[in-house]
Coordinates of C-alpha atoms in Angstrom, one line a residue:
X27 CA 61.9 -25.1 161.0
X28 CA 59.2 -22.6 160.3
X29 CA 60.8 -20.4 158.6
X30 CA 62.3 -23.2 156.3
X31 CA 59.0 -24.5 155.8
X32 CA 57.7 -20.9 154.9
X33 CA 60.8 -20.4 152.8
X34 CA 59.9 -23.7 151.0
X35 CA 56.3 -22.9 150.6
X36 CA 57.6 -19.0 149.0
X37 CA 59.9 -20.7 146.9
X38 CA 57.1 -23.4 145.6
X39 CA 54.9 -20.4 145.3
X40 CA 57.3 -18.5 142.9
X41 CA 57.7 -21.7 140.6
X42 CA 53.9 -22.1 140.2
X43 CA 53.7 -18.0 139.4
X44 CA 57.2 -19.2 136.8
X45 CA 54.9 -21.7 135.4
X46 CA 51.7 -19.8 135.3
X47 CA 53.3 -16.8 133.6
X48 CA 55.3 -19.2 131.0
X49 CA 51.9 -20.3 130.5
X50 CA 50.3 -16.7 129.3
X51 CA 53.4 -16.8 127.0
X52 CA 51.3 -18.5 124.3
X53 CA 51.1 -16.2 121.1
X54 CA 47.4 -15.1 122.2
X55 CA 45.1 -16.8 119.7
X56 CA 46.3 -19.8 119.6
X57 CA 43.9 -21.3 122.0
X58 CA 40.6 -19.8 121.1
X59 CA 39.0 -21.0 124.6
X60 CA 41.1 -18.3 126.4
X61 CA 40.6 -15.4 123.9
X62 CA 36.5 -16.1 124.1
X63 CA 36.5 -15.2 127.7
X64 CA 37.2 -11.8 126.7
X65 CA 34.1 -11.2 124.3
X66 CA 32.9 -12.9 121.0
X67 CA 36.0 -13.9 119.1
X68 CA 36.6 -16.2 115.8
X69 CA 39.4 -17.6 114.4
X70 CA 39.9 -19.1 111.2
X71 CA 43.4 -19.1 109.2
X72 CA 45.2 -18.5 105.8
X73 CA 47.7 -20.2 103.9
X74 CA 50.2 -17.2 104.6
X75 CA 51.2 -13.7 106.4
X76 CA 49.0 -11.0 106.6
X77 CA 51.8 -8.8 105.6
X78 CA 53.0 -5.1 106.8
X79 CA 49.0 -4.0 106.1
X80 CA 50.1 -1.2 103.6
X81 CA 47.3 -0.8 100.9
X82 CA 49.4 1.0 99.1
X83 CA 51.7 -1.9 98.5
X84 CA 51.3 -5.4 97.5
X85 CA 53.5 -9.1 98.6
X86 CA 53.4 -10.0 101.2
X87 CA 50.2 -8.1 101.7
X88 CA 46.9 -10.4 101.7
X89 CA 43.8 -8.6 100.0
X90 CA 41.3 -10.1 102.7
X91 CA 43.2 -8.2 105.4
X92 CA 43.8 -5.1 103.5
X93 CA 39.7 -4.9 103.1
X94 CA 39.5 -5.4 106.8
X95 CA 41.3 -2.0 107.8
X96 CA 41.3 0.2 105.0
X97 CA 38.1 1.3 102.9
X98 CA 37.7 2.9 99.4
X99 CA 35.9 5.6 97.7
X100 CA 33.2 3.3 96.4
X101 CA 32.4 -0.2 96.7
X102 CA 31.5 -3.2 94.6
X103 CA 28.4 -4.1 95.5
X104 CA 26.5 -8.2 94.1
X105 CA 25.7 -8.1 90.5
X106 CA 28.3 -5.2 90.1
X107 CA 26.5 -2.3 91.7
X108 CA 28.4 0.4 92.2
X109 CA 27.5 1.9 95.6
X110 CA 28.5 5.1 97.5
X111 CA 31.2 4.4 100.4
X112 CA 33.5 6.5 101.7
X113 CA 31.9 9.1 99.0
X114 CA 28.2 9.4 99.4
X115 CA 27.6 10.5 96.0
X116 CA 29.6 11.5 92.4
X117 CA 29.1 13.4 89.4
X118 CA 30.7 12.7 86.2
X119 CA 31.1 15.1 83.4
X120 CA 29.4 14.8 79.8
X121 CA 32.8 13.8 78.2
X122 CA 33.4 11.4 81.1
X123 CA 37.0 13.1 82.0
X124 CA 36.0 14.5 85.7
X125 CA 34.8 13.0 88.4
X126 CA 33.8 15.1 91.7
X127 CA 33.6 13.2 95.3
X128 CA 31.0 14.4 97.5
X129 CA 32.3 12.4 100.8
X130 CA 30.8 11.6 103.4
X131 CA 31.1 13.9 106.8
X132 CA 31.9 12.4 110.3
X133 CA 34.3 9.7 109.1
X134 CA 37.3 9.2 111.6
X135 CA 40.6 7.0 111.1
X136 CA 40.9 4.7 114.0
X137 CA 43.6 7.0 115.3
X138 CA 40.4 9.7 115.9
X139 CA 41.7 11.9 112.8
X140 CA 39.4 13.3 110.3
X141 CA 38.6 11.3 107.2
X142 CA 38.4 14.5 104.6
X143 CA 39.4 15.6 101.1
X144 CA 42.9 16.6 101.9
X145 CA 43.7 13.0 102.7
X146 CA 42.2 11.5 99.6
X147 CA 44.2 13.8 98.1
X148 CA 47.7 12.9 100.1
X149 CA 46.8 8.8 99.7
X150 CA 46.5 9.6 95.7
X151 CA 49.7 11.7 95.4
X152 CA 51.8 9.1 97.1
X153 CA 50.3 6.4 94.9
X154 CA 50.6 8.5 91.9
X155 CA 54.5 9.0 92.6
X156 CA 54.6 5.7 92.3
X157 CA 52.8 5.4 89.5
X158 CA 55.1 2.6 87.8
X159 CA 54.4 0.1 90.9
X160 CA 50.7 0.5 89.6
X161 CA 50.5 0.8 86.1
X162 CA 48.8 -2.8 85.9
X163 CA 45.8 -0.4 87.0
X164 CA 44.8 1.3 83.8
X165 CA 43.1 4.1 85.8
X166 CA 46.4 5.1 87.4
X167 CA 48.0 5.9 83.7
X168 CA 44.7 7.6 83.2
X169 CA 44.7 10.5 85.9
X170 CA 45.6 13.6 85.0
X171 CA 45.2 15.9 88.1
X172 CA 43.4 15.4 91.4
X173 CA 42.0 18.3 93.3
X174 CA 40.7 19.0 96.6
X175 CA 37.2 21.2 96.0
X176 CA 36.6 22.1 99.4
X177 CA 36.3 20.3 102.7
X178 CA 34.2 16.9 101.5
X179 CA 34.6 17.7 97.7
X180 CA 37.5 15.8 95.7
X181 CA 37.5 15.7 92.0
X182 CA 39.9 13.8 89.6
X183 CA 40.3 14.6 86.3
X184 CA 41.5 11.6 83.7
X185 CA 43.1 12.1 80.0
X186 CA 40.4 9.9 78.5
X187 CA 36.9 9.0 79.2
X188 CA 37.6 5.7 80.6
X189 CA 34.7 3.2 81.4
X190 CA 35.8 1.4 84.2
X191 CA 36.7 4.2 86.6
X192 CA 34.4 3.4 89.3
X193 CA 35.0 0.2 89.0
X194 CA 38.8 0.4 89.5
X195 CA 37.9 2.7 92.5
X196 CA 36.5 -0.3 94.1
X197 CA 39.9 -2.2 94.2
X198 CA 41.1 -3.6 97.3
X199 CA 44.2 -2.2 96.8
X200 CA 46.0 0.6 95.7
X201 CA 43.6 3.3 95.8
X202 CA 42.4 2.9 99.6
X203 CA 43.2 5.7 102.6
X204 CA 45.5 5.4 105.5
X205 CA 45.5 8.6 108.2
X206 CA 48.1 11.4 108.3
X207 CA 49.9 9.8 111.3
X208 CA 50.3 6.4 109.5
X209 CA 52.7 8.3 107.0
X210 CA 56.2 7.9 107.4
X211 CA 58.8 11.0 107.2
X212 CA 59.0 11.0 103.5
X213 CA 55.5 11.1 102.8
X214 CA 56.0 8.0 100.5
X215 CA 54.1 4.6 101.8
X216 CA 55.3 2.5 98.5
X217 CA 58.9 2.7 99.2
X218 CA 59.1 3.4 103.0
X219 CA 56.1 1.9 104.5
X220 CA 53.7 3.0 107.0
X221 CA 54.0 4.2 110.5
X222 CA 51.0 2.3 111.8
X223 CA 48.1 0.6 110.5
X224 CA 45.5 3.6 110.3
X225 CA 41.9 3.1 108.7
X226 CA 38.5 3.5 108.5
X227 CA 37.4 0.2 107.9
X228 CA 36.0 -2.0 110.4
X229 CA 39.1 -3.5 112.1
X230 CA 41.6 -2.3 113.9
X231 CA 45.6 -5.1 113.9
X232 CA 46.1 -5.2 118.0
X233 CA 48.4 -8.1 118.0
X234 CA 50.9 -9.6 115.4
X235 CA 53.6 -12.4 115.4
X236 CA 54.8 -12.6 111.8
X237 CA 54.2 -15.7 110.1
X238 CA 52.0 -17.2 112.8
X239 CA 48.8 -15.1 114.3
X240 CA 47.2 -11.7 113.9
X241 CA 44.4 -10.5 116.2
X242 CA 42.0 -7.9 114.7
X243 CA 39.5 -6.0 116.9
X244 CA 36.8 -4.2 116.1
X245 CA 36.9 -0.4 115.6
X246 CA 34.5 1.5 117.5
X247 CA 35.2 4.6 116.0
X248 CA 33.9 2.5 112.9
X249 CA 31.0 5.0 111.2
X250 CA 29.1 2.1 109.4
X251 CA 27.4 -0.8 111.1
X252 CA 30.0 -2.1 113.5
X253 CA 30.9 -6.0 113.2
X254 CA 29.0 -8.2 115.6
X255 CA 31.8 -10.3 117.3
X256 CA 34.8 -8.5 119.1
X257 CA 37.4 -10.2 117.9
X258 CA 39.2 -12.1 114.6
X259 CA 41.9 -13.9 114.9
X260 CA 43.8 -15.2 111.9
X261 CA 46.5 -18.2 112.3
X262 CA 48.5 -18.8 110.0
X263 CA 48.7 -22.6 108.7
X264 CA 50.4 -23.0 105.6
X265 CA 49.0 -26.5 105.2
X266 CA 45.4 -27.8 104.1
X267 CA 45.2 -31.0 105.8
X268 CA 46.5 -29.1 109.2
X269 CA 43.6 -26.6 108.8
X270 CA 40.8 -29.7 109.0
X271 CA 42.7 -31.0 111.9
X272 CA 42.5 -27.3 113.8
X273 CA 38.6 -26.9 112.8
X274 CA 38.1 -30.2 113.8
X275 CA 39.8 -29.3 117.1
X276 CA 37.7 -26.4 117.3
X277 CA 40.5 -24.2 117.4
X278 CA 39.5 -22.7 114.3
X279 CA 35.6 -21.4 113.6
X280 CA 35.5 -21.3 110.5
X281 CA 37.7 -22.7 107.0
X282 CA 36.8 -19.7 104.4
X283 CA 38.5 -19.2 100.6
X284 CA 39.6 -20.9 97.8
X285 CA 42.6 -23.4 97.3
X286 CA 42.9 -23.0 101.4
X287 CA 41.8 -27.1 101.4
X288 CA 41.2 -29.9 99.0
X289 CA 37.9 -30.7 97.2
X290 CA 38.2 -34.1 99.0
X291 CA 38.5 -32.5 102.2
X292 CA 35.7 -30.0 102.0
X293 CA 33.4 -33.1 100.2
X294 CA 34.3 -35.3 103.6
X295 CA 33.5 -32.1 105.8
X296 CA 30.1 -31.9 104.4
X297 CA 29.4 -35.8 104.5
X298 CA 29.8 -35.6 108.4
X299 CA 27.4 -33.9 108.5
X300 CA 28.5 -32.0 111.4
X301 CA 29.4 -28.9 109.8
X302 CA 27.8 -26.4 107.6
X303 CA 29.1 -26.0 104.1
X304 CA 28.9 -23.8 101.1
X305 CA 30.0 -23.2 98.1
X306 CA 30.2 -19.8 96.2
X307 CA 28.8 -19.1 92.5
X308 CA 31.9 -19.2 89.9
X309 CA 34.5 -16.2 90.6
X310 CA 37.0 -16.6 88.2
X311 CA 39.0 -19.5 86.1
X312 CA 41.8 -21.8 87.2
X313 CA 44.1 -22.4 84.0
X314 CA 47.5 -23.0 83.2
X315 CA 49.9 -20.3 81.1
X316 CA 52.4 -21.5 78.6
X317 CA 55.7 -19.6 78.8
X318 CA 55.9 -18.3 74.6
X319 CA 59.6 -17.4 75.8
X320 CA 60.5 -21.3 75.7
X321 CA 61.6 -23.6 73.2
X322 CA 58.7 -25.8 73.5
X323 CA 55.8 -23.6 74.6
X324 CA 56.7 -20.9 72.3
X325 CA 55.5 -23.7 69.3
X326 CA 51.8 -23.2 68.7
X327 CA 51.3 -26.9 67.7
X328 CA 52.5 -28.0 71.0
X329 CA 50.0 -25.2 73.2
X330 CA 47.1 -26.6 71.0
X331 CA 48.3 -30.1 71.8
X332 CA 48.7 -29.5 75.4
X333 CA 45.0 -28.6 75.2
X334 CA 43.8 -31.3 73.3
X335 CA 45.6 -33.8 75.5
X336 CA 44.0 -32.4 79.6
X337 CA 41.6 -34.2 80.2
X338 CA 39.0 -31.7 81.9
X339 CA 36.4 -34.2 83.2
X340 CA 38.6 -35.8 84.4
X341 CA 39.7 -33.7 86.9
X342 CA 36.2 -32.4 87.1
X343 CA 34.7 -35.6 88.4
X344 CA 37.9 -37.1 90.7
X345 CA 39.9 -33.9 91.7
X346 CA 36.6 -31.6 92.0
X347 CA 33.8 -34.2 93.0
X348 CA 31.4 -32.4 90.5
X349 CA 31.4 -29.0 91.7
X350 CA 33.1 -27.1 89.7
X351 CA 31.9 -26.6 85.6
X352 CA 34.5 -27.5 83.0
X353 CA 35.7 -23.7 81.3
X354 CA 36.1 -24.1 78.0
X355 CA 37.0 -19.9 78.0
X356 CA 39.5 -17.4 79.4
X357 CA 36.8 -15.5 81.5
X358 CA 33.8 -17.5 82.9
X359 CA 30.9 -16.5 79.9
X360 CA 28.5 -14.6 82.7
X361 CA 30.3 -11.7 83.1
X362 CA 30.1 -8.3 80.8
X363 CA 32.1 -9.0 77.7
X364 CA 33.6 -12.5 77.9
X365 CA 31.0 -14.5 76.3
X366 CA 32.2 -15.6 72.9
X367 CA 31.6 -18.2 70.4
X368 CA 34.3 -20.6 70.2
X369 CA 35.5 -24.3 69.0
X370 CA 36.3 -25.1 72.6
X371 CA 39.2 -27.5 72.4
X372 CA 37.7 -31.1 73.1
X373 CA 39.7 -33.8 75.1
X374 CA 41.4 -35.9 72.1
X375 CA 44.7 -37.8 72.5
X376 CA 45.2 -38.9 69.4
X377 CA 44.5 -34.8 67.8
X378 CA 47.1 -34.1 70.8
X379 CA 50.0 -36.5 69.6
X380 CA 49.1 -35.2 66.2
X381 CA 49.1 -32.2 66.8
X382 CA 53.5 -33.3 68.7
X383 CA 54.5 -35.8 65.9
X384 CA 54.0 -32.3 63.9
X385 CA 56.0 -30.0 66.0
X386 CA 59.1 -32.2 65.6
X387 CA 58.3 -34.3 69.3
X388 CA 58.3 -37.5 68.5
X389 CA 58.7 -41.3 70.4
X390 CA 61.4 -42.7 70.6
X391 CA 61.1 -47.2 70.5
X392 CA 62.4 -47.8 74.1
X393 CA 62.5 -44.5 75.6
X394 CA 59.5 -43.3 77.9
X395 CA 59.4 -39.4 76.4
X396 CA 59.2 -37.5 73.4
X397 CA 62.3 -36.2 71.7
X398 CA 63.5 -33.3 69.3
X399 CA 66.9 -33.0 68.1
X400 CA 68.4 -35.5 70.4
X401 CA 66.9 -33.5 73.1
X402 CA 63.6 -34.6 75.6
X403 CA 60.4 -33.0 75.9
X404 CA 60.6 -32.1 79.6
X405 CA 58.6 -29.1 81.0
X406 CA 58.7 -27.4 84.1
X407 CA 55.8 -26.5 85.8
X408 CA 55.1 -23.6 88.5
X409 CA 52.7 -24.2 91.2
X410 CA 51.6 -22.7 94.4
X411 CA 52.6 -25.1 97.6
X412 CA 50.2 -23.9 99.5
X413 CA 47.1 -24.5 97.5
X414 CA 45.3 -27.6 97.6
X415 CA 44.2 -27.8 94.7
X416 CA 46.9 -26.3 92.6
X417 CA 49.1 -29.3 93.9
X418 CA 46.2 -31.8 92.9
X419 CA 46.1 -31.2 89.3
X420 CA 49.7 -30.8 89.0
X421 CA 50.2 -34.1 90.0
X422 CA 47.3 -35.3 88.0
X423 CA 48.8 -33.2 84.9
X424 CA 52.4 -35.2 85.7
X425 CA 50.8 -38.5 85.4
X426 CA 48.6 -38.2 82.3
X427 CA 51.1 -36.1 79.9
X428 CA 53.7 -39.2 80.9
X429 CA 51.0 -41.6 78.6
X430 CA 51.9 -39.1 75.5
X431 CA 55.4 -38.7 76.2
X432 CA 56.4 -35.4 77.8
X433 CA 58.6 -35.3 80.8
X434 CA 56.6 -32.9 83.4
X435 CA 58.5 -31.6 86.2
X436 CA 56.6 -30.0 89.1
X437 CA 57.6 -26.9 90.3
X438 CA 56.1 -26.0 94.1
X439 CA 56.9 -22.8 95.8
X440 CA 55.6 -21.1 98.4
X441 CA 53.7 -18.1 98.0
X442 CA 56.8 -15.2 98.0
X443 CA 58.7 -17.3 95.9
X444 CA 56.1 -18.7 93.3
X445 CA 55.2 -15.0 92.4
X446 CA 59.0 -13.6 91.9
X447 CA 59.4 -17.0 89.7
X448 CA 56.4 -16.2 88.4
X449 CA 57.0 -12.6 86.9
X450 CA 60.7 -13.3 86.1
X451 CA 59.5 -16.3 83.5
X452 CA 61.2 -19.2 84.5
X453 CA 59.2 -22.3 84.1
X454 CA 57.1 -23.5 80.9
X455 CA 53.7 -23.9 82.1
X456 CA 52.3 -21.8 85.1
X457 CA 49.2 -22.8 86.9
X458 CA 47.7 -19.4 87.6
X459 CA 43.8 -17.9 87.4
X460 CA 42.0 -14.9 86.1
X461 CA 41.1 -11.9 88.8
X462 CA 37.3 -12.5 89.3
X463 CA 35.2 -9.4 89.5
X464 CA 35.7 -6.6 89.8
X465 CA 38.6 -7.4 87.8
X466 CA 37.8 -9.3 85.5
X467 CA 38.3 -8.4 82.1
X468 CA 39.1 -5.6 81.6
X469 CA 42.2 -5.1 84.6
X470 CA 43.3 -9.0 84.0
X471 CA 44.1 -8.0 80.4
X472 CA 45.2 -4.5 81.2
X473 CA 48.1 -6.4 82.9
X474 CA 49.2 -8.2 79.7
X475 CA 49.8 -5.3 78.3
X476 CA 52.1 -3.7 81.0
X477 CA 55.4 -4.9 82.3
X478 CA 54.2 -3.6 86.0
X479 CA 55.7 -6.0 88.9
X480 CA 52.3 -6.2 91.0
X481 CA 50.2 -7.0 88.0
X482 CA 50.3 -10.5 86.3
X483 CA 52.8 -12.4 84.8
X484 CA 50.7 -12.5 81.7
X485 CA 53.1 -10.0 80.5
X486 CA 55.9 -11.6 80.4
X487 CA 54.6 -15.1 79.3
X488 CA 53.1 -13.2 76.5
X489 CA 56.4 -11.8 74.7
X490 CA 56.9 -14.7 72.6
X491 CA 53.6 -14.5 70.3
X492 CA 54.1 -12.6 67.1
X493 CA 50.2 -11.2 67.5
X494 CA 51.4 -9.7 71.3
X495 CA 51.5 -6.2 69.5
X496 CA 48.3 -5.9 68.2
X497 CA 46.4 -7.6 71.2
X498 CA 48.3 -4.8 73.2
X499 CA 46.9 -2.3 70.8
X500 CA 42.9 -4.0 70.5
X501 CA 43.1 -4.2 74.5
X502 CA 44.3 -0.5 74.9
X503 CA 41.9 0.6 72.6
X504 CA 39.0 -1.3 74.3
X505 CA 39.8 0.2 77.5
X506 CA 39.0 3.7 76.1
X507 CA 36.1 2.8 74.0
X508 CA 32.6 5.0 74.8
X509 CA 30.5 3.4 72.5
X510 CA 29.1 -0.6 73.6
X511 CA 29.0 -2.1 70.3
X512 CA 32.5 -1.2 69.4
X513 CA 33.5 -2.4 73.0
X514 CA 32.2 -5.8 72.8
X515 CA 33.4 -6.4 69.4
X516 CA 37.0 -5.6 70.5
X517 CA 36.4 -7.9 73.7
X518 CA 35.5 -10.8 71.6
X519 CA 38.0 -10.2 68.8
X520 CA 40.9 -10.0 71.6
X521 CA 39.5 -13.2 73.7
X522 CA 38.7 -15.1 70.3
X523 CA 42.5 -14.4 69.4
X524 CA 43.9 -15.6 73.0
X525 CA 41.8 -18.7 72.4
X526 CA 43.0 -19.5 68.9
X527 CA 47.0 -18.7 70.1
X528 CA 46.3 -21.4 72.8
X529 CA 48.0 -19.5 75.3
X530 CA 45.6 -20.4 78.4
X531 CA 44.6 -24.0 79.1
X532 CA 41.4 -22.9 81.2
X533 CA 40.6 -25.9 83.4
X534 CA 37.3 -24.7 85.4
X535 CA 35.1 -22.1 87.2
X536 CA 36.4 -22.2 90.2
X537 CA 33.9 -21.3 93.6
X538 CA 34.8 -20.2 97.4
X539 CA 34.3 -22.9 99.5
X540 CA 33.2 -22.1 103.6
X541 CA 33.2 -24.7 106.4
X542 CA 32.1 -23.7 109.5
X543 CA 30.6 -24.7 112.8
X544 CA 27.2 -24.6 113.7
X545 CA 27.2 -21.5 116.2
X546 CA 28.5 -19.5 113.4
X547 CA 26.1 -17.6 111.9
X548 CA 26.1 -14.6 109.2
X549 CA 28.5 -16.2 106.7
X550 CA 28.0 -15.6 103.0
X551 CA 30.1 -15.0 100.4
X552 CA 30.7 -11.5 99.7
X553 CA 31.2 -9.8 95.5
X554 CA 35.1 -9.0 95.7
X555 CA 36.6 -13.4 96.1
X556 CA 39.0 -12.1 98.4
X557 CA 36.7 -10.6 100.8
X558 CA 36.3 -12.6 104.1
X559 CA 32.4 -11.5 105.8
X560 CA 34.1 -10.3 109.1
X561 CA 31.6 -7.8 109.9
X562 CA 28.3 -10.1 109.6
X563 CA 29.6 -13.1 110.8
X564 CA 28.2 -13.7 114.3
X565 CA 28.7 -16.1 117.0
X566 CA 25.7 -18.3 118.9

């Protein structure tokens, strides 16, 4: 009898370890009570997968990750400063072609390996091999030669004096460094990947379940100031109404980015009062692309009607709640280059229907939409599923255009898909937005002028206008200008043109929004808009 009883207790003590250890099964950071015993940790999510990590490659890659592990040469610092990174200093030549890297000694890859010229030097080869994936990056078409001086000494010499070199240095991705062991056998990261996830930055991937968490903790062989919190943990929720539900859960510390919830949400997050909020100066410009490729869009009547007929405020005041400013321009007007003066296109239905009777779209007596040629003004429009916002205004878009008869069919993909659709051309109106610094304007128009696969679809939406040739030609020729009064005058002859073709409905300035919990302390908005402040951020 005892030794049933003791055999009944052994056996009830093996289910409870079963059920225990089923327990500890949960993808670690998905309860963020159980990672905080181990240290300070915060979680907060994105709309998709971080990725392979590669910053030598781009979809499914996310920028904010990229930044987290792997650094660059010289960084964008607020108000555009250029400031010395993983090079302490430069010197450029008098005819602007050569730039020598004096970098900075004692750097390690997380792996322990040295951080020196020789692998600047192997990261820029294999990204110059691929130089094709990376053209949308004007400075790649523009290096000649790279050299190793000595040791801490790396020089690159360009074809042209080109302006923006340091700033393109600064990018987030392609030109950042991953350690000799992250390599793979063929020496090429582009088409074969890495081996691991080797940096210098910051943070170091220790956990990963693809398309639901990634763990980041922090690198202690990090030579800058090391992060204050132990841990990040990033969920992936691909919905914005889930992502209030988890921070209101607490199982997520902060809500951080652009798009990642509705305006409504974040304006009923700050009325609680229970949260802190924030909102970020203007970045870059939400607007929608017309497709020149199809019948409709490639009409100029019908752009400049399309952009007559949105009504701006509208969305402003009801989709936005006031915080975001009306853009009435391609590039928000504060940054180097972009301010121009314009007629903006003014909200006018009646100019708008005009503008359609005129293009040969006109209403039928009894039938809800425009026709031409026995045929119905239906458009399909391209949106991203998993932002917010994007889905807002596309459903605002659908029922407003349905007053002036045009037949607007939304288009939502996720992520992935939206961007191969994207690039291949197939819809008529894409809702898209420019770059932000330090893109913006010189890289985002760079890309309309190149056919590159990881630049923007700007390219390709572009073919149809007769002008696309010369604004190629003014834009290439801006890019290599030395002299600041020609430049500008070639920035605002080449936006002032883009403007008049109606190619871009710009719809607003758009701004990072953050919500966060009280004990979070040490978030701000950072210069680059996909930047998340991982390494301030503390937790009280």
């Amino acid at each position: 009898m005892l030794f049933k009883r003791s055999k009944l207790l052994s056996l009830l003590f093996l289910l409870l370890l079963m059920f225990v250890t089923g327990c500890s099964n949960t993808p670690k950071g998905s309860e963020n009570t159980s990672l905080k015993d181990n240290g300070k940790v915060v979680t907060f999510s994105m709309t998709g997968d971080i990725g392979d990590l590669n910053p030598h490659t781009y979809f499914p890659n996310e920028f904010f990750s990229q930044a987290m592990v792997y650094e660059s040469l010289v960084y964008y610092g607020k108000g555009g400063d250029i400031q010395p990174w993983l090079a302490k200093s430069w010197d450029i030549s008098k005819d602007g072609k050569e730039y020598v890297f004096h970098l900075r000694k004692g750097v390690e890859f997380s792996d322990g390996s040295k951080f020196n010229a020789a692998i600047v030097k192997k990261n820029f080869d294999t990204i110059l091999n691929n130089h094709k994936q990376h053209e949308w990056v004007e400075l790649i078409n523009q290096i000649k030669d790279t050299a190793v001086v000595d040791e801490y000494t790396f020089k690159i010499t360009l074809n042209n004096s080109y302006y923006p070199t340091l700033q393109e240095l600064t990018y987030i991705r392609p030109l950042r460094f991953v350690g000799e062991a992250a390599f793979p056998d063929s020496q090429d990261t582009f088409k074969d990947g890495l081996k691991s996830q080797i940096g210098t930055g910051p943070w170091v991937l220790s956990e990963y379940k693809k398309n639901e968490y990634a763990v980041f903790e922090r690198n202690e062989k990090y030579w800058g100031t090391k992060p204050k919190v132990d841990k990040v943990v990033v969920k992936v929720i691909t919905d914005g109404e889930s992502r209030v539900l988890a921070f209101e859960k607490n199982e997520l510390d902060f809500i951080f980015g652009n798009g990642v919830i509705s305006q409504d949400s974040f304006q009923f997050l700050k009325d609680s009062g229970k949260y802190e909020t924030k909102l970020s100066e203007p970045t870059a410009t939400r607007t929608l692309l017309f497709n020149t490729n199809k019948e409709a869009t490639k009409d100029h009547k019908v752009r400049l009607a399309f952009n007559y007929a949105f009504n701006k405020q509208a969305v402003i005041d009801n989709i936005f709640y006031g915080m975001e400013k009306k853009a009435d321009t391609l590039f928000p007007p504060v940054l180097d280059y972009t301010k121009i003066d314009i007629d903006s296109y003014q909200y006018d239905t009646a100019k708008a229907e005009q503008l359609l009777d005129e293009a040969g779209w006109k209403k039928i007596e009894g039938k809800p939409f425009r026709e031409k040629d026995g045929k119905e003004l239906q458009l399909e429009f391209l949106f991203n599923s998993t932002d917010n916002i994007q889905k807002s205004i596309a459903q605002f878009v659908q029922g407003d255009f349905r007053k002036l008869g045009i037949d607007i069919k939304l288009n939502s993909q996720e992520t992935n898909t939206f961007w191969k659709t994207a690039f291949q051309g197939n819809y008529d109106i894409l809702f898209t937005s420019t770059w932000a610094v330090p893109f913006d304007p010189h890289s985002y128009l760079a890309s309309i002028t190149t056919d590159s696969e990881n630049g923007g679809p700007d390219y390709t939406a572009l073919l149809g206008l007769p002008e696309k040739k010369e604004i190629d030609e003014k834009i290439k020729k801006v890019l290599l200008t030395t002299g600041e009064k020609e430049r500008k005058m070639l920035y605002t002859d080449i936006l002032s043109t883009l403007h008049e073709q109606a190619v871009y409905l710009p719809i607003s300035y758009q701004s990072n929004v953050a919500v966060y919990h009280k004990n979070i302390k040490g978030l701000d908005f950072l210069p680059q808009e996909a930047e998340v402040p991982l390494t301030t951020i503390d937790v009280e």
